Amino acid sequence: MAAVLAAGLDATAAYAGPKFAALTVDARNGKVLYASDIDGIRHPASLTKMMTLYLLFEDMSAGTLKLSSPITVSARCTGMAPSKLGVKAGGSITAETAMRALIVKSANDIACAVAETLGGSESAFAQRMTRTARSLGMSRTTFLNASGLPNPNQVTSARDMATLGLRLMRDHPQYYPYFNTRSFVFQGKTIKGHNRLLGSYEGADGIKTGYVAASGFNLVTSVRRGDKRLVGVVIGGKSGASRDAYMKQMLSQYFDDATGGQTIAAYAGSAKGAKPTDETETAAAGDTGATPAAKPPRKDAAAKRLAQRKNKAAQAKAAGTGAGEPAEQGDTEDGVDQMASLAAQAARPAKPAAAPVATGTATKAAEEAPQVETVPPPIPNGTVADAPSTAPSEQKTQAQQQADQARMATIAAGADGGWIISLGDYATKADATAVLQQMRKRSPDMLDGRTAQTVMVEKKGKITYRARFTGFDQASAAMACKTIKKQKAPCQPVGPS
């Protein structure tokens, strides 16, 4: 595998810009199969519209919006930079047309119109976008607009974008098939899409492309073959063509390692503990990979060597047409007419070094004391939280990145009465975090103002992660658990020790 990686998935100059990140996740269980700087801060560009669509789907699922509901385009929205659908100020389109315009055309004027229709203003809608991102476990994402047009503080990570792709399939299976749309007709004109993997790569059924100069060429892709499904993310590609080539190569390499099934994971990085959602509805709604395929046999050594030679040849070809190639028409959906040259920029930063291992008495104390990590709460109305302290172009040091990722702290018992509620133990910290975020989303009134925590617990050499909320008295803890148990979720009130 190491040899294959070296030959085929090395982020070489042929494929990668200086802010490159890539990820392959098994959509059935959330297991990350391949990772390259997946928690590094990046700009989402038009991948932002995945969250705009998630909230549009959310309102339609709740019944507050219909496919035929009008989306009005204000004068402000008509002034957005291209790509645009071109609706005149004061005009309107249906919510369904808006969905197609966001997915196929990546229309910035329509993203603005959806934001104003659903949120009253784009800034208010962006706050909802960020709150929703936090509730889904997207801890490194901040949205400040609905389109992805350049803003130095609109940031994300490859893991967060994979999580959003999973949740679009998991939470809104009746609308997800729209991401497989390659063109649509508007006012008598056929509008073609930017996602070239649709129709050219077996099993691809979405999701979204993106580009701004600060991000490079981005892509989130979902591919289903038989009962296996992978989600891939590439951020910071040098060109649309090299980005697409890397995505195909990355996904092809890991299909043999994927698991079968009909479920969609909740989080990119969870392997156990989080309850999955059945994909039957998605297949019924038009998913193209309905017929299970027999598991392909493992390639023998000779076939692998041949694949390596082909990969090297593809890289050499891409390197010859890399940074200087013209922009691909339709891949610059954020209003950039020419691809910015990335060749002269510094190479992407190396991965942070592993944290030092404690020794002696410190190690013993760490084993005896549970490690507590606070889970960032949703953002209160009217504020935008967790925005980076510096523009992403001013890259954080490795030490700062490690500290940001860890966010470890020992938290005192809740101020109300020292009671907590425990939502069970999970195999990974990611699973425990996902459960806390999901439960806060389901019961916002009951959990408002409570502190979410994950606690590492070691018993007989086995480590698990406990999900809990603090800040209760006895009565409120009992009431919270009663509400949570009605949702068929575990909950146990625990008094002060």
mmCIF file of N, CA, C and O in Angstrom, residues 96-185:
data_model
loop_
_atom_site.group_PDB
_atom_site.id
_atom_site.type_symbol
_atom_site.label_atom_id
_atom_site.label_comp_id
_atom_site.label_asym_id
_atom_site.label_seq_id
_atom_site.Cartn_x
_atom_site.Cartn_y
_atom_site.Cartn_z
ATOM 1 N N GLU A 96 -37.574 24.871 -6.423
ATOM 2 C CA GLU A 96 -36.969 23.765 -7.172
ATOM 3 C C GLU A 96 -35.984 24.286 -8.215
ATOM 4 O O GLU A 96 -34.889 23.733 -8.394
ATOM 5 N N THR A 97 -36.359 25.372 -8.911
ATOM 6 C CA THR A 97 -35.427 25.967 -9.871
ATOM 7 C C THR A 97 -34.193 26.503 -9.163
ATOM 8 O O THR A 97 -33.071 26.400 -9.672
ATOM 9 N N ALA A 98 -34.403 27.051 -7.969
ATOM 10 C CA ALA A 98 -33.262 27.538 -7.182
ATOM 11 C C ALA A 98 -32.311 26.395 -6.855
ATOM 12 O O ALA A 98 -31.085 26.558 -6.922
ATOM 13 N N MET A 99 -32.861 25.233 -6.483
ATOM 14 C CA MET A 99 -32.018 24.073 -6.202
ATOM 15 C C MET A 99 -31.168 23.717 -7.412
ATOM 16 O O MET A 99 -29.946 23.502 -7.297
ATOM 17 N N ARG A 100 -31.783 23.668 -8.571
ATOM 18 C CA ARG A 100 -31.047 23.305 -9.789
ATOM 19 C C ARG A 100 -30.003 24.368 -10.129
ATOM 20 O O ARG A 100 -28.891 24.045 -10.569
ATOM 21 N N ALA A 101 -30.357 25.638 -9.929
ATOM 22 C CA ALA A 101 -29.416 26.716 -10.247
ATOM 23 C C ALA A 101 -28.191 26.671 -9.339
ATOM 24 O O ALA A 101 -27.068 26.952 -9.781
ATOM 25 N N LEU A 102 -28.387 26.320 -8.078
ATOM 26 C CA LEU A 102 -27.260 26.222 -7.151
ATOM 27 C C LEU A 102 -26.379 25.021 -7.477
ATOM 28 O O LEU A 102 -25.147 25.107 -7.427
ATOM 29 N N ILE A 103 -27.001 23.894 -7.807
ATOM 30 C CA ILE A 103 -26.244 22.660 -8.055
ATOM 31 C C ILE A 103 -25.561 22.680 -9.418
ATOM 32 O O ILE A 103 -24.375 22.354 -9.539
ATOM 33 N N VAL A 104 -26.301 23.059 -10.447
ATOM 34 C CA VAL A 104 -25.795 22.963 -11.818
ATOM 35 C C VAL A 104 -25.001 24.206 -12.220
ATOM 36 O O VAL A 104 -23.861 24.116 -12.679
ATOM 37 N N LYS A 105 -25.602 25.374 -12.038
ATOM 38 C CA LYS A 105 -24.993 26.633 -12.467
ATOM 39 C C LYS A 105 -24.074 27.224 -11.412
ATOM 40 O O LYS A 105 -23.210 28.048 -11.718
ATOM 41 N N SER A 106 -24.253 26.815 -10.154
ATOM 42 C CA SER A 106 -23.540 27.420 -9.021
ATOM 43 C C SER A 106 -23.774 28.921 -8.997
ATOM 44 O O SER A 106 -22.849 29.726 -8.837
ATOM 45 N N ALA A 107 -25.038 29.305 -9.115
ATOM 46 C CA ALA A 107 -25.414 30.702 -9.304
ATOM 47 C C ALA A 107 -25.326 31.486 -7.999
ATOM 48 O O ALA A 107 -26.048 31.203 -7.040
ATOM 49 N N ASN A 108 -24.471 32.504 -7.976
ATOM 50 C CA ASN A 108 -24.293 33.297 -6.770
ATOM 51 C C ASN A 108 -25.483 34.212 -6.489
ATOM 52 O O ASN A 108 -25.787 34.501 -5.330
ATOM 53 N N ASP A 109 -26.148 34.699 -7.543
ATOM 54 C CA ASP A 109 -27.329 35.529 -7.308
ATOM 55 C C ASP A 109 -28.449 34.721 -6.655
ATOM 56 O O ASP A 109 -29.183 35.234 -5.793
ATOM 57 N N ILE A 110 -28.556 33.448 -6.997
ATOM 58 C CA ILE A 110 -29.607 32.609 -6.424
ATOM 59 C C ILE A 110 -29.249 32.177 -4.999
ATOM 60 O O ILE A 110 -30.118 32.070 -4.140
ATOM 61 N N ALA A 111 -27.970 31.960 -4.725
ATOM 62 C CA ALA A 111 -27.559 31.673 -3.349
ATOM 63 C C ALA A 111 -27.934 32.840 -2.438
ATOM 64 O O ALA A 111 -28.438 32.652 -1.323
ATOM 65 N N CYS A 112 -27.690 34.061 -2.903
ATOM 66 C CA CYS A 112 -28.067 35.262 -2.156
ATOM 67 C C CYS A 112 -29.579 35.322 -1.960
ATOM 68 O O CYS A 112 -30.064 35.621 -0.864
ATOM 69 N N ALA A 113 -30.340 35.018 -3.007
ATOM 70 C CA ALA A 113 -31.801 35.081 -2.929
ATOM 71 C C ALA A 113 -32.353 34.038 -1.961
ATOM 72 O O ALA A 113 -33.286 34.326 -1.197
ATOM 73 N N VAL A 114 -31.807 32.839 -1.991
ATOM 74 C CA VAL A 114 -32.237 31.801 -1.040
ATOM 75 C C VAL A 114 -31.953 32.258 0.383
ATOM 76 O O VAL A 114 -32.786 32.112 1.291
ATOM 77 N N ALA A 115 -30.777 32.844 0.594
ATOM 78 C CA ALA A 115 -30.401 33.309 1.929
ATOM 79 C C ALA A 115 -31.371 34.370 2.431
ATOM 80 O O ALA A 115 -31.821 34.331 3.587
ATOM 81 N N GLU A 116 -31.700 35.332 1.587
ATOM 82 C CA GLU A 116 -32.604 36.411 2.003
ATOM 83 C C GLU A 116 -34.029 35.904 2.198
ATOM 84 O O GLU A 116 -34.737 36.359 3.106
ATOM 85 N N THR A 117 -34.458 34.961 1.373
ATOM 86 C CA THR A 117 -35.809 34.417 1.509
ATOM 87 C C THR A 117 -35.949 33.608 2.792
ATOM 88 O O THR A 117 -36.940 33.725 3.512
ATOM 89 N N LEU A 118 -34.948 32.793 3.097
ATOM 90 C CA LEU A 118 -35.035 31.918 4.271
ATOM 91 C C LEU A 118 -34.599 32.609 5.556
ATOM 92 O O LEU A 118 -35.107 32.275 6.636
ATOM 93 N N GLY A 119 -33.664 33.561 5.442
ATOM 94 C CA GLY A 119 -33.095 34.145 6.651
ATOM 95 C C GLY A 119 -33.426 35.598 6.891
ATOM 96 O O GLY A 119 -33.051 36.142 7.940
ATOM 97 N N GLY A 120 -34.076 36.256 5.925
ATOM 98 C CA GLY A 120 -34.355 37.673 6.056
ATOM 99 C C GLY A 120 -33.223 38.528 5.540
ATOM 100 O O GLY A 120 -33.436 39.564 4.928
ATOM 101 N N SER A 121 -32.000 38.103 5.787
ATOM 102 C CA SER A 121 -30.805 38.751 5.258
ATOM 103 C C SER A 121 -29.746 37.688 5.073
ATOM 104 O O SER A 121 -29.792 36.621 5.704
ATOM 105 N N GLU A 122 -28.759 37.968 4.207
ATOM 106 C CA GLU A 122 -27.719 36.973 3.978
ATOM 107 C C GLU A 122 -26.851 36.784 5.218
ATOM 108 O O GLU A 122 -26.422 35.667 5.518
ATOM 109 N N SER A 123 -26.612 37.867 5.959
ATOM 110 C CA SER A 123 -25.787 37.733 7.166
ATOM 111 C C SER A 123 -26.473 36.879 8.219
ATOM 112 O O SER A 123 -25.832 36.048 8.874
ATOM 113 N N ALA A 124 -27.780 37.062 8.392
ATOM 114 C CA ALA A 124 -28.521 36.234 9.359
ATOM 115 C C ALA A 124 -28.528 34.772 8.910
ATOM 116 O O ALA A 124 -28.400 33.850 9.722
ATOM 117 N N PHE A 125 -28.685 34.560 7.608
ATOM 118 C CA PHE A 125 -28.680 33.197 7.082
ATOM 119 C C PHE A 125 -27.307 32.555 7.272
ATOM 120 O O PHE A 125 -27.214 31.369 7.606
ATOM 121 N N ALA A 126 -26.235 33.341 7.096
ATOM 122 C CA ALA A 126 -24.889 32.805 7.285
ATOM 123 C C ALA A 126 -24.663 32.379 8.728
ATOM 124 O O ALA A 126 -23.972 31.381 8.995
ATOM 125 N N GLN A 127 -25.244 33.109 9.674
ATOM 126 C CA GLN A 127 -25.148 32.702 11.076
ATOM 127 C C GLN A 127 -25.857 31.370 11.297
ATOM 128 O O GLN A 127 -25.362 30.494 12.013
ATOM 129 N N ARG A 128 -27.010 31.199 10.652
ATOM 130 C CA ARG A 128 -27.715 29.908 10.747
ATOM 131 C C ARG A 128 -26.878 28.804 10.113
ATOM 132 O O ARG A 128 -26.817 27.680 10.626
ATOM 133 N N MET A 129 -26.226 29.113 8.993
ATOM 134 C CA MET A 129 -25.361 28.129 8.339
ATOM 135 C C MET A 129 -24.275 27.650 9.293
ATOM 136 O O MET A 129 -23.998 26.452 9.397
ATOM 137 N N THR A 130 -23.648 28.607 9.997
ATOM 138 C CA THR A 130 -22.558 28.236 10.895
ATOM 139 C C THR A 130 -23.072 27.474 12.106
ATOM 140 O O THR A 130 -22.440 26.510 12.555
ATOM 141 N N ARG A 131 -24.221 27.889 12.641
ATOM 142 C CA ARG A 131 -24.807 27.145 13.765
ATOM 143 C C ARG A 131 -25.104 25.706 13.355
ATOM 144 O O ARG A 131 -24.847 24.762 14.114
ATOM 145 N N THR A 132 -25.651 25.545 12.156
ATOM 146 C CA THR A 132 -25.966 24.202 11.667
ATOM 147 C C THR A 132 -24.693 23.388 11.466
ATOM 148 O O THR A 132 -24.643 22.199 11.804
ATOM 149 N N ALA A 133 -23.667 24.027 10.941
ATOM 150 C CA ALA A 133 -22.385 23.330 10.761
ATOM 151 C C ALA A 133 -21.888 22.795 12.098
ATOM 152 O O ALA A 133 -21.459 21.641 12.202
ATOM 153 N N ARG A 134 -21.944 23.604 13.144
ATOM 154 C CA ARG A 134 -21.509 23.153 14.463
ATOM 155 C C ARG A 134 -22.355 21.966 14.948
ATOM 156 O O ARG A 134 -21.831 21.008 15.524
ATOM 157 N N SER A 135 -23.662 22.041 14.708
ATOM 158 C CA SER A 135 -24.540 20.961 15.181
ATOM 159 C C SER A 135 -24.264 19.652 14.463
ATOM 160 O O SER A 135 -24.558 18.573 14.997
ATOM 161 N N LEU A 136 -23.694 19.723 13.260
ATOM 162 C CA LEU A 136 -23.357 18.520 12.491
ATOM 163 C C LEU A 136 -21.961 18.006 12.820
ATOM 164 O O LEU A 136 -21.546 16.986 12.286
ATOM 165 N N GLY A 137 -21.235 18.724 13.683
ATOM 166 C CA GLY A 137 -19.879 18.322 14.022
ATOM 167 C C GLY A 137 -18.808 18.961 13.161
ATOM 168 O O GLY A 137 -17.649 18.558 13.224
ATOM 169 N N MET A 138 -19.177 19.980 12.371
ATOM 170 C CA MET A 138 -18.217 20.660 11.499
ATOM 171 C C MET A 138 -17.541 21.766 12.313
ATOM 172 O O MET A 138 -17.857 22.945 12.175
ATOM 173 N N SER A 139 -16.581 21.384 13.150
ATOM 174 C CA SER A 139 -16.036 22.292 14.155
ATOM 175 C C SER A 139 -15.083 23.330 13.586
ATOM 176 O O SER A 139 -14.760 24.311 14.257
ATOM 177 N N ARG A 140 -14.623 23.166 12.354
ATOM 178 C CA ARG A 140 -13.626 24.080 11.791
ATOM 179 C C ARG A 140 -14.199 24.938 10.671
ATOM 180 O O ARG A 140 -13.452 25.520 9.883
ATOM 181 N N THR A 141 -15.526 25.031 10.597
ATOM 182 C CA THR A 141 -16.185 25.740 9.508
ATOM 183 C C THR A 141 -16.889 26.992 10.010
ATOM 184 O O THR A 141 -17.614 26.945 11.004
ATOM 185 N N THR A 142 -16.676 28.110 9.317
ATOM 186 C CA THR A 142 -17.403 29.351 9.564
ATOM 187 C C THR A 142 -17.887 29.896 8.226
ATOM 188 O O THR A 142 -17.097 30.042 7.289
ATOM 189 N N PHE A 143 -19.178 30.183 8.144
ATOM 190 C CA PHE A 143 -19.766 30.756 6.933
ATOM 191 C C PHE A 143 -20.102 32.222 7.179
ATOM 192 O O PHE A 143 -20.671 32.574 8.218
ATOM 193 N N LEU A 144 -19.784 33.068 6.210
ATOM 194 C CA LEU A 144 -20.143 34.487 6.272
ATOM 195 C C LEU A 144 -20.983 34.913 5.074
ATOM 196 O O LEU A 144 -21.485 36.045 5.045
ATOM 197 N N ASN A 145 -21.130 34.045 4.087
ATOM 198 C CA ASN A 145 -22.072 34.289 2.997
ATOM 199 C C ASN A 145 -22.589 32.955 2.492
ATOM 200 O O ASN A 145 -22.095 31.894 2.889
ATOM 201 N N ALA A 146 -23.610 33.010 1.641
ATOM 202 C CA ALA A 146 -24.295 31.793 1.201
ATOM 203 C C ALA A 146 -23.769 31.246 -0.106
ATOM 204 O O ALA A 146 -24.185 30.162 -0.534
ATOM 205 N N SER A 147 -22.848 31.962 -0.760
ATOM 206 C CA SER A 147 -22.408 31.584 -2.100
ATOM 207 C C SER A 147 -21.014 30.984 -2.139
ATOM 208 O O SER A 147 -20.717 30.154 -2.988
ATOM 209 N N GLY A 148 -20.132 31.451 -1.244
ATOM 210 C CA GLY A 148 -18.728 31.060 -1.317
ATOM 211 C C GLY A 148 -17.860 32.085 -1.997
ATOM 212 O O GLY A 148 -16.668 31.850 -2.200
ATOM 213 N N LEU A 149 -18.434 33.240 -2.378
ATOM 214 C CA LEU A 149 -17.619 34.317 -2.930
ATOM 215 C C LEU A 149 -16.542 34.713 -1.919
ATOM 216 O O LEU A 149 -16.720 34.539 -0.715
ATOM 217 N N PRO A 150 -15.403 35.228 -2.390
ATOM 218 C CA PRO A 150 -14.244 35.401 -1.514
ATOM 219 C C PRO A 150 -14.515 36.182 -0.237
ATOM 220 O O PRO A 150 -15.097 37.266 -0.263
ATOM 221 N N ASN A 151 -14.110 35.602 0.880
ATOM 222 C CA ASN A 151 -14.104 36.247 2.187
ATOM 223 C C ASN A 151 -13.012 35.557 2.993
ATOM 224 O O ASN A 151 -13.050 34.334 3.149
ATOM 225 N N PRO A 152 -12.025 36.305 3.498
ATOM 226 C CA PRO A 152 -10.878 35.654 4.147
ATOM 227 C C PRO A 152 -11.248 34.842 5.378
ATOM 228 O O PRO A 152 -10.504 33.940 5.762
ATOM 229 N N ASN A 153 -12.395 35.138 5.998
ATOM 230 C CA ASN A 153 -12.784 34.427 7.216
ATOM 231 C C ASN A 153 -13.846 33.359 6.976
ATOM 232 O O ASN A 153 -14.372 32.789 7.933
ATOM 233 N N GLN A 154 -14.185 33.086 5.725
ATOM 234 C CA GLN A 154 -15.084 31.978 5.406
ATOM 235 C C GLN A 154 -14.215 30.748 5.182
ATOM 236 O O GLN A 154 -13.534 30.640 4.164
ATOM 237 N N VAL A 155 -14.223 29.840 6.151
ATOM 238 C CA VAL A 155 -13.249 28.755 6.163
ATOM 239 C C VAL A 155 -13.915 27.427 6.478
ATOM 240 O O VAL A 155 -15.027 27.362 6.992
ATOM 241 N N THR A 156 -13.173 26.363 6.167
ATOM 242 C CA THR A 156 -13.657 25.009 6.426
ATOM 243 C C THR A 156 -12.456 24.076 6.439
ATOM 244 O O THR A 156 -11.314 24.504 6.457
ATOM 245 N N SER A 157 -12.729 22.774 6.408
ATOM 246 C CA SER A 157 -11.680 21.756 6.280
ATOM 247 C C SER A 157 -12.219 20.638 5.408
ATOM 248 O O SER A 157 -13.428 20.518 5.189
ATOM 249 N N ALA A 158 -11.331 19.797 4.921
ATOM 250 C CA ALA A 158 -11.759 18.672 4.087
ATOM 251 C C ALA A 158 -12.656 17.725 4.877
ATOM 252 O O ALA A 158 -13.651 17.211 4.354
ATOM 253 N N ARG A 159 -12.329 17.478 6.156
ATOM 254 C CA ARG A 159 -13.173 16.594 6.964
ATOM 255 C C ARG A 159 -14.580 17.182 7.123
ATOM 256 O O ARG A 159 -15.583 16.463 7.013
ATOM 257 N N ASP A 160 -14.656 18.496 7.361
ATOM 258 C CA ASP A 160 -15.967 19.120 7.528
ATOM 259 C C ASP A 160 -16.795 19.017 6.251
ATOM 260 O O ASP A 160 -18.006 18.782 6.298
ATOM 261 N N MET A 161 -16.149 19.200 5.093
ATOM 262 C CA MET A 161 -16.897 19.111 3.837
ATOM 263 C C MET A 161 -17.365 17.682 3.567
ATOM 264 O O MET A 161 -18.465 17.467 3.043
ATOM 265 N N ALA A 162 -16.557 16.694 3.936
ATOM 266 C CA ALA A 162 -17.002 15.302 3.800
ATOM 267 C C ALA A 162 -18.188 15.029 4.716
ATOM 268 O O ALA A 162 -19.150 14.344 4.327
ATOM 269 N N THR A 163 -18.127 15.560 5.937
ATOM 270 C CA THR A 163 -19.244 15.388 6.866
ATOM 271 C C THR A 163 -20.514 16.001 6.297
ATOM 272 O O THR A 163 -21.597 15.394 6.364
ATOM 273 N N LEU A 164 -20.412 17.188 5.709
ATOM 274 C CA LEU A 164 -21.588 17.827 5.120
ATOM 275 C C LEU A 164 -22.133 17.004 3.960
ATOM 276 O O LEU A 164 -23.353 16.851 3.804
ATOM 277 N N GLY A 165 -21.244 16.449 3.141
ATOM 278 C CA GLY A 165 -21.712 15.583 2.062
ATOM 279 C C GLY A 165 -22.462 14.372 2.582
ATOM 280 O O GLY A 165 -23.509 13.982 2.046
ATOM 281 N N LEU A 166 -21.939 13.755 3.641
ATOM 282 C CA LEU A 166 -22.626 12.613 4.253
ATOM 283 C C LEU A 166 -23.993 13.017 4.776
ATOM 284 O O LEU A 166 -24.983 12.288 4.601
ATOM 285 N N ARG A 167 -24.074 14.170 5.430
ATOM 286 C CA ARG A 167 -25.338 14.577 6.032
ATOM 287 C C ARG A 167 -26.378 14.988 4.991
ATOM 288 O O ARG A 167 -27.584 14.850 5.231
ATOM 289 N N LEU A 168 -25.948 15.485 3.849
ATOM 290 C CA LEU A 168 -26.910 15.750 2.776
ATOM 291 C C LEU A 168 -27.585 14.460 2.343
ATOM 292 O O LEU A 168 -28.806 14.425 2.110
ATOM 293 N N MET A 169 -26.823 13.376 2.233
ATOM 294 C CA MET A 169 -27.402 12.076 1.862
ATOM 295 C C MET A 169 -28.222 11.487 2.991
ATOM 296 O O MET A 169 -29.306 10.939 2.771
ATOM 297 N N ARG A 170 -27.707 11.579 4.203
ATOM 298 C CA ARG A 170 -28.325 10.937 5.363
ATOM 299 C C ARG A 170 -29.611 11.635 5.792
ATOM 300 O O ARG A 170 -30.622 10.989 6.068
ATOM 301 N N ASP A 171 -29.585 12.977 5.840
ATOM 302 C CA ASP A 171 -30.702 13.728 6.396
ATOM 303 C C ASP A 171 -31.770 14.083 5.363
ATOM 304 O O ASP A 171 -32.922 14.313 5.728
ATOM 305 N N HIS A 172 -31.387 14.164 4.099
ATOM 306 C CA HIS A 172 -32.339 14.596 3.062
ATOM 307 C C HIS A 172 -32.271 13.689 1.840
ATOM 308 O O HIS A 172 -31.988 14.147 0.716
ATOM 309 N N PRO A 173 -32.527 12.391 2.006
ATOM 310 C CA PRO A 173 -32.396 11.457 0.881
ATOM 311 C C PRO A 173 -33.381 11.729 -0.253
ATOM 312 O O PRO A 173 -33.114 11.357 -1.392
ATOM 313 N N GLN A 174 -34.512 12.386 0.079
ATOM 314 C CA GLN A 174 -35.493 12.659 -0.973
ATOM 315 C C GLN A 174 -35.038 13.767 -1.910
ATOM 316 O O GLN A 174 -35.529 13.878 -3.041
ATOM 317 N N TYR A 175 -34.099 14.612 -1.464
ATOM 318 C CA TYR A 175 -33.618 15.714 -2.307
ATOM 319 C C TYR A 175 -32.198 15.496 -2.826
ATOM 320 O O TYR A 175 -31.794 16.143 -3.798
ATOM 321 N N TYR A 176 -31.462 14.597 -2.216
ATOM 322 C CA TYR A 176 -30.074 14.390 -2.629
ATOM 323 C C TYR A 176 -29.927 14.061 -4.120
ATOM 324 O O TYR A 176 -28.969 14.520 -4.767
ATOM 325 N N PRO A 177 -30.839 13.288 -4.754
ATOM 326 C CA PRO A 177 -30.655 12.975 -6.176
ATOM 327 C C PRO A 177 -30.574 14.200 -7.090
ATOM 328 O O PRO A 177 -30.090 14.076 -8.222
ATOM 329 N N TYR A 178 -30.988 15.378 -6.626
ATOM 330 C CA TYR A 178 -30.822 16.580 -7.446
ATOM 331 C C TYR A 178 -29.338 16.849 -7.739
ATOM 332 O O TYR A 178 -29.008 17.490 -8.746
ATOM 333 N N PHE A 179 -28.446 16.379 -6.871
ATOM 334 C CA PHE A 179 -27.025 16.592 -7.099
ATOM 335 C C PHE A 179 -26.506 15.817 -8.315
ATOM 336 O O PHE A 179 -25.387 16.054 -8.762
ATOM 337 N N ASN A 180 -27.299 14.913 -8.830
ATOM 338 C CA ASN A 180 -26.926 14.145 -10.020
ATOM 339 C C ASN A 180 -27.358 14.841 -11.302
ATOM 340 O O ASN A 180 -27.217 14.306 -12.387
ATOM 341 N N THR A 181 -27.899 16.068 -11.178
ATOM 342 C CA THR A 181 -28.381 16.823 -12.333
ATOM 343 C C THR A 181 -27.209 17.406 -13.110
ATOM 344 O O THR A 181 -26.358 18.095 -12.548
ATOM 345 N N ARG A 182 -27.160 17.138 -14.400
ATOM 346 C CA ARG A 182 -26.060 17.617 -15.239
ATOM 347 C C ARG A 182 -26.425 18.855 -16.037
ATOM 348 O O ARG A 182 -25.540 19.604 -16.476
ATOM 349 N N SER A 183 -27.714 19.099 -16.231
ATOM 350 C CA SER A 183 -28.163 20.298 -16.951
ATOM 351 C C SER A 183 -29.633 20.531 -16.646
ATOM 352 O O SER A 183 -30.328 19.634 -16.151
ATOM 353 N N PHE A 184 -30.100 21.746 -16.889
ATOM 354 C CA PHE A 184 -31.527 22.030 -16.772
ATOM 355 C C PHE A 184 -31.866 23.177 -17.722
ATOM 356 O O PHE A 184 -30.977 23.895 -18.201
ATOM 357 N N VAL A 185 -33.141 23.317 -18.002
ATOM 358 C CA VAL A 185 -33.606 24.342 -18.938
ATOM 359 C C VAL A 185 -34.212 25.487 -18.153
ATOM 360 O O VAL A 185 -35.087 25.285 -17.301
#
